[in-house]
Coordinates of C-alpha atoms in Angstrom, one line a residue:
M1 CA -59.1 19.9 -71.9
T2 CA -56.6 22.1 -73.8
H3 CA -55.6 25.7 -73.2
T4 CA -54.7 28.3 -75.8
P5 CA -51.0 29.3 -75.6
L6 CA -50.4 31.6 -72.7
M7 CA -49.4 35.0 -74.0
L8 CA -49.5 37.8 -71.5
P9 CA -48.3 41.4 -71.7
T10 CA -45.6 42.2 -69.1
A11 CA -47.9 44.4 -67.1
E12 CA -50.3 41.6 -66.6
A13 CA -47.7 38.9 -65.9
S14 CA -47.9 39.4 -62.2
N15 CA -51.6 38.8 -62.2
V16 CA -51.4 35.2 -63.5
G17 CA -53.6 32.9 -61.4
S18 CA -55.1 33.6 -58.1
P19 CA -52.7 35.2 -55.5
A20 CA -55.2 34.5 -52.8
L21 CA -55.2 30.8 -53.6
N22 CA -51.3 30.7 -53.8
I23 CA -51.1 32.4 -50.4
T24 CA -53.7 30.0 -48.9
I25 CA -51.8 26.9 -50.2
F26 CA -48.6 28.2 -48.9
A27 CA -50.1 28.9 -45.5
V28 CA -51.7 25.5 -45.3
F29 CA -48.3 23.9 -46.0
V30 CA -46.6 25.9 -43.3
L31 CA -49.3 25.1 -40.7
V32 CA -49.3 21.4 -41.5
T33 CA -45.5 21.1 -41.5
L34 CA -45.2 23.1 -38.3
T35 CA -47.7 20.9 -36.6
I36 CA -45.7 17.8 -37.7
V37 CA -42.5 19.4 -36.5
I38 CA -44.0 20.1 -33.1
K39 CA -45.4 16.6 -32.8
V40 CA -42.2 14.7 -33.8
A41 CA -39.5 16.8 -32.4
S42 CA -40.6 19.1 -29.6
G43 CA -39.1 18.9 -26.1
K44 CA -35.5 19.1 -24.7
K45 CA -32.7 18.2 -27.1
T46 CA -29.2 17.0 -26.8
A47 CA -26.5 18.4 -29.1
S48 CA -26.6 15.3 -31.3
E49 CA -30.4 15.4 -31.5
M50 CA -30.3 19.1 -32.4
Y51 CA -27.6 18.7 -35.2
T52 CA -28.1 15.1 -36.5
A53 CA -31.4 13.8 -35.0
G54 CA -29.3 11.4 -33.0
G55 CA -28.8 9.2 -36.1
A56 CA -32.4 8.1 -35.9
F57 CA -33.4 8.0 -39.6
S58 CA -33.2 5.1 -41.9
G59 CA -31.3 5.2 -45.2
R60 CA -34.5 5.5 -47.2
Q61 CA -35.8 8.3 -45.1
N62 CA -32.5 10.1 -45.2
G63 CA -32.2 9.6 -48.9
I64 CA -35.6 11.2 -49.5
A65 CA -34.6 14.1 -47.1
I66 CA -31.3 14.5 -49.0
A67 CA -33.3 14.9 -52.2
G68 CA -35.5 17.4 -50.5
D69 CA -32.5 19.3 -49.2
Y70 CA -30.6 19.2 -52.5
L71 CA -33.4 20.0 -54.9
S72 CA -33.5 23.7 -54.2
A73 CA -35.4 26.5 -55.9
A74 CA -32.5 26.7 -58.4
S75 CA -33.1 23.0 -59.3
F76 CA -36.8 23.2 -59.7
L77 CA -37.4 26.7 -61.1
G78 CA -33.9 27.7 -62.4
I79 CA -33.1 24.5 -64.4
A80 CA -36.6 24.3 -65.8
G81 CA -36.3 27.9 -67.0
A82 CA -32.8 27.4 -68.4
I83 CA -34.0 24.4 -70.4
A84 CA -37.1 26.4 -71.7
L85 CA -34.9 29.2 -72.9
Q86 CA -31.5 27.6 -73.7
G87 CA -32.5 24.0 -74.3
Y88 CA -29.5 21.7 -74.4
D89 CA -27.3 24.0 -72.4
G90 CA -29.8 24.3 -69.6
F91 CA -30.0 20.5 -69.3
L92 CA -26.3 20.2 -68.8
Y93 CA -26.7 21.8 -65.3
S94 CA -28.9 18.8 -64.4
I95 CA -26.3 16.3 -65.6
G96 CA -23.6 18.1 -63.5
F97 CA -25.8 18.2 -60.4
L98 CA -26.6 14.4 -60.7
V99 CA -23.1 13.1 -61.6
A100 CA -21.8 14.9 -58.4
W101 CA -23.6 12.3 -56.3
L102 CA -21.5 9.5 -57.7
V103 CA -18.5 11.3 -56.2
A104 CA -20.3 11.6 -52.9
L105 CA -21.3 7.9 -53.0
L106 CA -18.0 6.4 -53.9
L107 CA -15.5 8.6 -52.0
V108 CA -17.2 10.5 -49.2
A109 CA -20.5 9.3 -47.7
E110 CA -19.6 6.0 -46.0
L111 CA -16.2 7.1 -44.8
M112 CA -17.5 10.4 -43.5
R113 CA -20.2 8.7 -41.5
N114 CA -17.7 6.2 -40.1
T115 CA -15.2 8.9 -39.0
G116 CA -17.3 11.8 -37.8
R117 CA -20.0 12.5 -35.2
L118 CA -21.7 15.8 -35.8
T119 CA -20.0 18.1 -38.4
M120 CA -17.5 18.1 -41.3
A121 CA -14.8 19.5 -39.0
D122 CA -15.0 16.4 -36.8
V123 CA -13.5 14.5 -39.7
L124 CA -10.9 17.1 -40.8
S125 CA -9.6 17.6 -37.2
Y126 CA -9.6 13.9 -36.2
R127 CA -5.9 13.3 -37.0
L128 CA -4.7 16.9 -37.0
R129 CA -4.4 19.8 -34.5
Q130 CA -7.9 20.4 -33.3
R131 CA -8.3 24.2 -32.9
P132 CA -6.7 25.6 -36.0
V133 CA -8.2 23.0 -38.3
R134 CA -11.7 23.3 -36.7
L135 CA -11.5 27.1 -37.1
A136 CA -10.5 26.8 -40.8
A137 CA -13.1 24.1 -41.6
A138 CA -15.8 26.1 -39.8
S139 CA -14.9 29.3 -41.7
S140 CA -15.1 27.5 -45.0
A141 CA -18.4 25.8 -44.0
L142 CA -19.9 29.1 -42.9
A143 CA -18.8 30.8 -46.1
V144 CA -20.4 28.1 -48.3
S145 CA -23.6 27.9 -46.3
F146 CA -23.9 31.7 -46.3
F147 CA -23.7 32.1 -50.0
Y148 CA -26.0 29.2 -50.7
L149 CA -28.4 30.5 -48.1
L150 CA -28.3 34.0 -49.6
A151 CA -29.1 32.7 -53.0
Q152 CA -32.2 30.9 -51.7
M153 CA -33.4 33.9 -49.7
A154 CA -32.9 36.2 -52.6
G155 CA -34.7 33.8 -54.9
A156 CA -37.6 33.9 -52.6
G157 CA -37.9 37.6 -53.0
G158 CA -37.5 37.5 -56.7
L159 CA -40.4 35.1 -57.2
V160 CA -42.9 37.0 -55.1
S161 CA -44.2 39.1 -58.0
L162 CA -45.3 36.1 -60.0
L163 CA -46.4 33.6 -57.4
L164 CA -48.2 35.9 -55.0
G165 CA -49.1 38.8 -57.2
L166 CA -47.3 41.2 -54.9
D167 CA -45.4 44.1 -56.5
G168 CA -42.9 46.4 -55.0
E169 CA -39.8 46.2 -52.9
A170 CA -41.6 46.3 -49.6
A171 CA -43.7 43.2 -50.5
Q172 CA -40.6 41.3 -51.6
N173 CA -38.8 42.2 -48.4
L174 CA -41.9 41.1 -46.4
V175 CA -41.9 37.6 -48.0
I176 CA -38.1 37.2 -47.4
A177 CA -38.7 38.1 -43.8
I178 CA -41.6 35.6 -43.5
V179 CA -39.5 32.8 -45.1
G180 CA -36.7 33.5 -42.7
I181 CA -38.9 33.5 -39.6
V182 CA -40.6 30.3 -40.5
M183 CA -37.2 28.7 -41.3
V184 CA -35.9 29.7 -37.8
M185 CA -39.1 28.3 -36.2
Y186 CA -38.5 24.9 -37.9
V187 CA -34.9 24.8 -36.6
L188 CA -35.6 26.0 -33.1
I189 CA -38.7 23.8 -32.5
G190 CA -37.7 20.7 -34.4
G191 CA -33.9 20.7 -34.7
M192 CA -32.6 18.2 -37.4
K193 CA -35.4 15.8 -36.8
G194 CA -38.1 18.3 -37.5
T195 CA -36.2 19.8 -40.5
T196 CA -35.7 16.3 -41.9
W197 CA -39.4 15.6 -41.9
V198 CA -40.1 19.0 -43.6
Q199 CA -37.5 18.0 -46.3
I200 CA -39.1 14.5 -46.7
I201 CA -42.6 16.0 -47.2
K202 CA -41.3 18.7 -49.6
A203 CA -39.4 16.1 -51.6
V204 CA -42.5 13.9 -52.0
L205 CA -44.7 16.9 -53.0
L206 CA -42.1 18.3 -55.4
I207 CA -41.3 15.1 -57.2
S208 CA -45.0 14.1 -57.4
A209 CA -46.1 17.5 -58.8
T210 CA -43.3 17.5 -61.3
A211 CA -44.3 13.9 -62.4
V212 CA -47.9 14.9 -62.9
M213 CA -46.9 17.9 -65.0
T214 CA -44.5 15.8 -67.0
V215 CA -47.2 13.2 -67.9
W216 CA -49.6 16.1 -68.7
V217 CA -47.2 17.7 -71.1
L218 CA -46.3 14.4 -72.8
A219 CA -50.0 13.6 -73.2
K220 CA -50.4 16.8 -75.2
Y221 CA -47.9 15.4 -77.7
G222 CA -49.1 11.8 -77.8
F223 CA -46.4 10.7 -75.3
N224 CA -43.9 11.4 -78.1
P225 CA -40.8 13.4 -76.9
S226 CA -39.8 14.2 -80.4
G227 CA -43.1 16.0 -81.0
L228 CA -42.5 18.0 -77.8
F229 CA -39.0 18.9 -78.9
D230 CA -40.2 20.0 -82.4
A231 CA -42.9 22.1 -80.8
A232 CA -40.4 23.8 -78.5
V233 CA -38.2 24.6 -81.5
Q234 CA -41.1 26.0 -83.5
A235 CA -42.1 28.2 -80.5
N236 CA -38.6 29.7 -80.3
P237 CA -37.8 30.9 -83.9
A238 CA -34.9 33.0 -82.6
A239 CA -33.1 29.8 -81.5
G240 CA -34.6 27.3 -83.9
E241 CA -32.7 24.0 -84.1
N242 CA -29.9 25.5 -82.0
L243 CA -32.2 24.8 -79.0
L244 CA -31.3 21.2 -79.3
K245 CA -27.5 21.8 -79.7
P246 CA -24.8 23.0 -77.3
G247 CA -23.7 26.7 -77.3
L248 CA -27.0 28.5 -77.3
K249 CA -26.5 30.3 -74.0
Y250 CA -23.1 32.0 -74.6
G251 CA -22.1 30.9 -78.1
I252 CA -19.3 28.5 -78.8
S253 CA -15.8 29.9 -78.4
D254 CA -12.6 28.7 -76.6
T255 CA -13.5 30.7 -73.6
T256 CA -17.0 29.4 -73.2
K257 CA -15.8 25.8 -73.7
I258 CA -13.2 26.3 -70.9
D259 CA -15.8 28.0 -68.8
F260 CA -18.2 25.1 -69.1
I261 CA -15.4 22.7 -68.0
S262 CA -14.8 25.0 -65.0
L263 CA -18.5 25.0 -64.1
A264 CA -18.8 21.2 -64.5
L265 CA -15.8 20.7 -62.2
A266 CA -17.4 22.9 -59.6
L267 CA -20.8 21.2 -59.8
V268 CA -19.4 17.6 -59.8
L269 CA -16.9 18.1 -57.1
G270 CA -18.6 20.8 -55.1
T271 CA -21.6 18.6 -53.9
A272 CA -19.3 16.3 -52.0
G273 CA -18.0 19.3 -50.1
L274 CA -21.3 21.0 -49.3
P275 CA -21.5 21.2 -45.4
H276 CA -25.3 20.8 -45.3
V277 CA -25.1 17.7 -47.5
L278 CA -22.3 16.2 -45.5
Q279 CA -24.1 16.7 -42.2
R280 CA -27.0 14.6 -43.5
F281 CA -24.7 11.5 -43.4
Y282 CA -24.7 11.7 -39.6
T283 CA -28.5 11.4 -39.3
V284 CA -28.4 7.7 -39.9
P285 CA -27.2 5.0 -37.5
S286 CA -24.5 3.3 -39.6
S287 CA -22.3 3.7 -42.6
K288 CA -24.4 1.1 -44.4
Q289 CA -27.4 3.3 -44.0
A290 CA -25.4 6.3 -45.2
R291 CA -24.5 4.5 -48.4
K292 CA -28.1 3.4 -48.8
S293 CA -29.3 7.0 -48.3
V294 CA -27.0 8.3 -51.1
E295 CA -28.3 5.5 -53.4
W296 CA -31.9 6.6 -52.7
A297 CA -30.9 10.2 -53.3
I298 CA -29.3 9.4 -56.6
W299 CA -32.4 7.6 -58.0
L300 CA -34.7 10.3 -56.8
I301 CA -32.6 13.2 -57.9
G302 CA -31.8 11.6 -61.2
G303 CA -35.4 10.9 -61.9
F304 CA -36.4 14.4 -61.0
Y305 CA -33.8 15.9 -63.4
L306 CA -35.2 13.7 -66.2
L307 CA -38.6 15.2 -65.5
T308 CA -37.2 18.7 -65.7
L309 CA -36.2 18.1 -69.3
V310 CA -39.9 17.6 -70.2
I311 CA -41.0 20.5 -67.9
G312 CA -38.5 22.8 -69.5
F313 CA -39.2 22.0 -73.1
G314 CA -42.9 21.9 -72.3
A315 CA -42.7 25.5 -71.0
G316 CA -40.9 26.5 -74.1
A317 CA -43.5 24.9 -76.3
L318 CA -46.7 25.8 -74.5
V319 CA -45.9 29.1 -72.8
G320 CA -43.3 30.5 -75.2
P321 CA -39.9 32.1 -74.5
E322 CA -41.2 35.7 -74.9
T323 CA -43.8 35.3 -72.2
I324 CA -41.3 33.6 -69.9
G325 CA -38.7 36.3 -70.5
S326 CA -41.2 39.1 -69.8
A327 CA -42.7 37.6 -66.7
P328 CA -41.5 38.7 -63.2
G329 CA -38.7 36.4 -62.2
G330 CA -37.7 35.8 -65.9
A331 CA -36.6 32.2 -66.5
N332 CA -37.6 31.2 -63.0
A333 CA -41.2 31.8 -64.0
A334 CA -41.2 29.0 -66.6
A335 CA -42.4 26.1 -64.4
P336 CA -45.2 28.2 -62.7
L337 CA -46.4 29.6 -66.0
L338 CA -46.5 26.1 -67.4
A339 CA -48.5 25.0 -64.4
F340 CA -51.0 27.8 -65.2
E341 CA -51.1 26.8 -68.8
L342 CA -51.9 23.2 -67.9
G343 CA -54.1 23.4 -64.9
G344 CA -55.1 27.0 -64.4
S345 CA -55.0 28.7 -61.1
V346 CA -55.3 25.6 -59.0
L347 CA -52.2 23.9 -60.4
L348 CA -50.3 27.2 -60.4
G349 CA -51.3 27.6 -56.7
V350 CA -50.0 24.1 -55.9
V351 CA -46.7 24.7 -57.8
S352 CA -46.4 28.1 -56.0
G353 CA -46.8 26.5 -52.7
I354 CA -44.3 23.8 -53.5
A355 CA -41.8 26.4 -54.7
F356 CA -41.9 28.1 -51.4
A357 CA -41.8 24.8 -49.6
T358 CA -38.6 24.1 -51.5
I359 CA -37.1 27.3 -50.4
L360 CA -38.2 26.7 -46.7
A361 CA -36.8 23.2 -46.6
V362 CA -33.4 24.1 -48.1
V363 CA -32.9 27.2 -46.0
A364 CA -33.9 25.2 -42.8
G365 CA -31.2 22.6 -43.6
L366 CA -28.6 25.3 -44.2
T367 CA -29.5 27.0 -40.9
I368 CA -29.1 23.8 -39.0
T369 CA -25.6 23.4 -40.5
T370 CA -24.5 27.0 -39.7
S371 CA -25.8 26.8 -36.1
A372 CA -24.1 23.4 -35.6
T373 CA -20.8 24.7 -37.1
F374 CA -20.8 27.7 -34.8
A375 CA -21.9 26.1 -31.6
H376 CA -20.0 22.7 -31.9
D377 CA -16.9 23.6 -33.8
I378 CA -16.2 27.3 -32.9
Y379 CA -17.8 27.8 -29.5
K380 CA -17.3 24.4 -27.9
E381 CA -14.1 23.1 -29.5
V382 CA -12.2 26.3 -30.3
F383 CA -13.3 28.8 -27.6
K384 CA -14.1 26.4 -24.8
R385 CA -11.6 23.6 -25.8
G386 CA -14.3 21.0 -25.4
N387 CA -15.2 21.9 -21.9
V388 CA -18.8 23.0 -22.1
E389 CA -22.1 21.6 -20.8
P390 CA -24.3 20.0 -23.5
E391 CA -27.2 22.2 -22.5
K392 CA -25.1 25.3 -23.0
E393 CA -23.9 24.1 -26.4
V394 CA -27.6 23.6 -27.5
K395 CA -28.4 27.1 -26.2
V396 CA -25.6 28.6 -28.2
A397 CA -26.8 26.6 -31.3
R398 CA -30.3 28.1 -30.9
I399 CA -28.9 31.6 -30.6
A400 CA -26.7 31.0 -33.7
A401 CA -29.8 29.9 -35.6
L402 CA -31.6 33.2 -34.6
V403 CA -28.5 35.2 -35.7
G404 CA -28.1 33.2 -38.9
G405 CA -31.7 33.7 -39.7
A406 CA -31.5 37.5 -39.2
V407 CA -28.3 37.6 -41.4
A408 CA -30.0 35.5 -44.1
I409 CA -33.1 37.8 -44.1
L410 CA -31.0 41.0 -44.3
G411 CA -28.7 39.5 -46.9
G412 CA -31.7 38.2 -49.0
M413 CA -33.2 41.7 -48.9
L414 CA -30.0 43.3 -50.1
A415 CA -29.3 40.7 -52.8
K416 CA -32.9 40.2 -54.2
D417 CA -32.3 42.5 -57.2
Q418 CA -28.8 41.2 -57.9
N419 CA -27.6 38.4 -60.1
I420 CA -27.9 35.5 -57.7
A421 CA -26.4 32.8 -60.1
F422 CA -22.9 33.8 -59.0
L423 CA -23.8 33.0 -55.3
V424 CA -24.7 29.4 -56.1
A425 CA -21.6 29.1 -58.3
L426 CA -19.5 30.5 -55.5
A427 CA -20.9 28.1 -53.0
F428 CA -20.1 25.1 -55.2
A429 CA -16.7 26.5 -56.2
V430 CA -15.7 27.2 -52.6
A431 CA -16.9 23.7 -51.4
A432 CA -14.9 22.0 -54.2
S433 CA -11.8 24.2 -53.7
A434 CA -11.6 24.4 -49.9
N435 CA -13.5 21.5 -48.4
L436 CA -13.2 18.6 -50.8
P437 CA -9.3 18.5 -51.1
T438 CA -9.0 18.6 -47.3
I439 CA -11.6 15.8 -46.9
L440 CA -10.0 13.5 -49.5
Y441 CA -6.5 14.1 -48.2
S442 CA -7.7 13.5 -44.6
L443 CA -9.3 10.2 -45.6
F444 CA -6.8 8.8 -48.0
W445 CA -3.3 10.4 -47.6
K446 CA -1.0 9.2 -44.9
G447 CA 1.3 12.2 -45.2
F448 CA -1.4 14.9 -44.8
N449 CA -0.9 17.2 -41.8
T450 CA -2.2 20.4 -40.2
R451 CA -0.3 22.9 -42.3
G452 CA -1.6 21.2 -45.5
A453 CA -5.1 21.4 -44.2
L454 CA -4.8 25.1 -43.3
W455 CA -3.2 26.0 -46.6
S456 CA -5.7 23.9 -48.6
I457 CA -8.8 25.4 -46.8
Y458 CA -7.7 29.0 -46.6
G459 CA -6.0 29.0 -50.0
G460 CA -8.9 27.4 -51.8
L461 CA -11.4 29.7 -50.1
A462 CA -9.4 32.8 -50.9
T463 CA -8.7 31.8 -54.5
A464 CA -12.3 30.9 -55.3
I465 CA -13.7 34.1 -53.8
G466 CA -10.9 36.3 -55.2
L467 CA -11.4 35.0 -58.8
I468 CA -15.2 35.4 -58.5
I469 CA -14.8 39.1 -57.5
F470 CA -12.7 39.7 -60.6
S471 CA -14.8 37.6 -62.9
P472 CA -17.4 38.7 -65.5
V473 CA -20.3 37.7 -63.2
V474 CA -19.4 40.6 -60.9
S475 CA -18.5 43.2 -63.6
G476 CA -17.7 43.7 -67.2
K477 CA -20.5 41.9 -69.1
G478 CA -22.4 45.0 -70.1
V479 CA -26.2 44.9 -70.8
D480 CA -28.5 42.8 -72.9
A481 CA -30.8 44.0 -75.6
T482 CA -33.4 45.1 -73.0
G483 CA -30.9 47.2 -71.1
K484 CA -30.7 44.7 -68.2
N485 CA -27.3 44.6 -66.6
L486 CA -25.7 41.2 -67.1
S487 CA -23.2 41.5 -64.2
M488 CA -23.7 42.2 -60.5
L489 CA -22.1 45.7 -60.5
P490 CA -23.4 48.6 -62.7
E491 CA -22.2 48.7 -66.3
S492 CA -19.9 51.7 -65.5
I493 CA -17.8 49.6 -63.2
D494 CA -15.5 47.1 -64.7
I495 CA -12.9 45.4 -62.5
H496 CA -12.8 42.0 -64.1
W497 CA -9.6 40.5 -65.5
F498 CA -10.4 36.8 -64.9
P499 CA -12.1 35.6 -68.1
L500 CA -14.3 32.7 -66.7
D501 CA -17.6 32.9 -64.9
N502 CA -16.7 30.1 -62.6
P503 CA -13.3 29.8 -60.9
G504 CA -13.4 26.0 -60.4
L505 CA -10.8 25.2 -63.1
V506 CA -8.2 27.2 -61.3
S507 CA -9.3 27.3 -57.6
I508 CA -9.9 23.5 -57.3
P509 CA -6.4 22.5 -58.5
V510 CA -5.0 25.3 -56.3
G511 CA -6.8 23.8 -53.2
F512 CA -5.3 20.4 -53.9
F513 CA -1.8 21.8 -54.7
L514 CA -1.7 23.9 -51.5
G515 CA -2.8 20.9 -49.4
W516 CA 0.1 18.9 -50.9
L517 CA 2.6 21.7 -50.6
G518 CA 1.7 22.6 -47.1
S519 CA 2.0 18.9 -46.0
K520 CA 5.4 18.5 -47.7
T521 CA 6.9 21.6 -46.1
S522 CA 5.8 20.6 -42.6
K523 CA 7.6 18.0 -40.4
E524 CA 4.4 17.1 -38.5
H525 CA 3.6 13.5 -39.0
N526 CA 1.4 11.1 -37.0
S527 CA 1.3 7.6 -38.6
A528 CA -0.5 6.1 -35.6
K529 CA -3.3 8.5 -35.8
Y530 CA -3.7 8.0 -39.5
A531 CA -3.8 4.2 -39.1
E532 CA -6.5 4.7 -36.4
M533 CA -8.5 6.9 -38.7
E534 CA -8.1 4.5 -41.6
V535 CA -9.5 1.6 -39.6
R536 CA -12.3 3.8 -38.3
S537 CA -13.3 5.2 -41.7
L538 CA -13.4 1.7 -43.2
T539 CA -15.1 -0.1 -40.4
G540 CA -16.9 2.5 -38.3
H541 CA -15.2 1.0 -35.2
G542 CA -15.3 3.4 -32.3
V543 CA -18.0 5.7 -33.7
G544 CA -21.4 3.9 -33.7
K545 CA -24.4 6.0 -33.1
A546 CA -23.7 9.7 -32.3
V547 CA -23.9 10.4 -28.6
D548 CA -23.0 13.3 -26.4
H549 CA -20.1 13.2 -24.2

């Protein structure tokens, strides 16, 4: 059965499909997953069960959960939309997100699992002075998690108009609040074990639905990708053949070439420093399983991004760039509109439900990380110097989850009308600039010390955030042909002097340089502790399965 191309006036775009069906599917998913969470993870929890599920998951299960955690709404909706409208340039995001996992596999996953117990700061503070390094690492982890969480929550509000047919600021705020409340329920009831099962279910649903849509789209063109690409080019006369060439998004100039290198660095190096990704390495019982989980994640994530290529060009060919651009949510509407074009209201309802499931699973993982960072690193190790009852630590983690959920809800409401792309870019840039240099130096450099860690973390963090504030994504880009502001601040405000959208090209080398400089200018040196950490990171001796002490 074929459909006529979907061409809807802007006023009708929010009435695509059946909002009642979308809401019903979403509600069913929430009820089913909450039931599973209560069944598998209810009851009293120790700190390690709360943060890392006590290392109870296999490499395969954790790999699927990593895919569920990593494939956010930006991956599913954002990249599909970028490919639909910008073709080749949009697909480059997929490549950056995927290649990043090779860095995580080869340099980070196994060694982090061998060295740490519960959080990223466990590794960074192992051979250095505990309190200042933990506070710095926790500050960076909270900053990355907050910006990533804010982007997800804001994205939830921005998609409401299309997926649920709800217009108006109050309706968007309501959905952001509902997403936040359900997210906190997952964390409080299930801890990491319950959250992991939500991520596994969501990953299976997302990849399955995307695979079905991919086969459906290819079937319309006789399973000939060239026919699909030609149809996408013909449906986008403004871009034409440029849809299949680099440079369509911003044009080709020296600045845009450098900016792309900067973005690629942030994407490739940032993943290995994302706190919520690193924490997943502690949910398996051994370093071998940690390595296996990353291998599973690479295959699943790589396969998914290949599918988005077909989904994106399929949306461009069957829905059309004008319809996508005029729909609420803009480029983010490409995949849902393609679902409606292919399977009508039912498939749109399924994709809508999976889109919200994606947001729920990712924000739940981020909330676990923020609560663990505050309770374990800041409250227990910094404030209480390690002298706190496990029950008290878990109680503080639950309170932190509640507070974090409230902050995420309020932040999402405030940011829902803003350009959220810079929030994701900032999260990756901060992770690559502040976290990754310190992680690699801690694992591989004998001369690294506390001053180097502090300078690297705080310097990378300040440089990344500072350059973003004075970059074109915050101010100075002006408006597009429709009058929409292209920067975060109003057109009348222009404080930008840094020419690149992403600070990675500058802030990442600064983070590595400051780590080296701080270590060289400090006399602190502990060869014995480094030797101990080296043996531990390579063999796992002395760690084993995470336990409370």
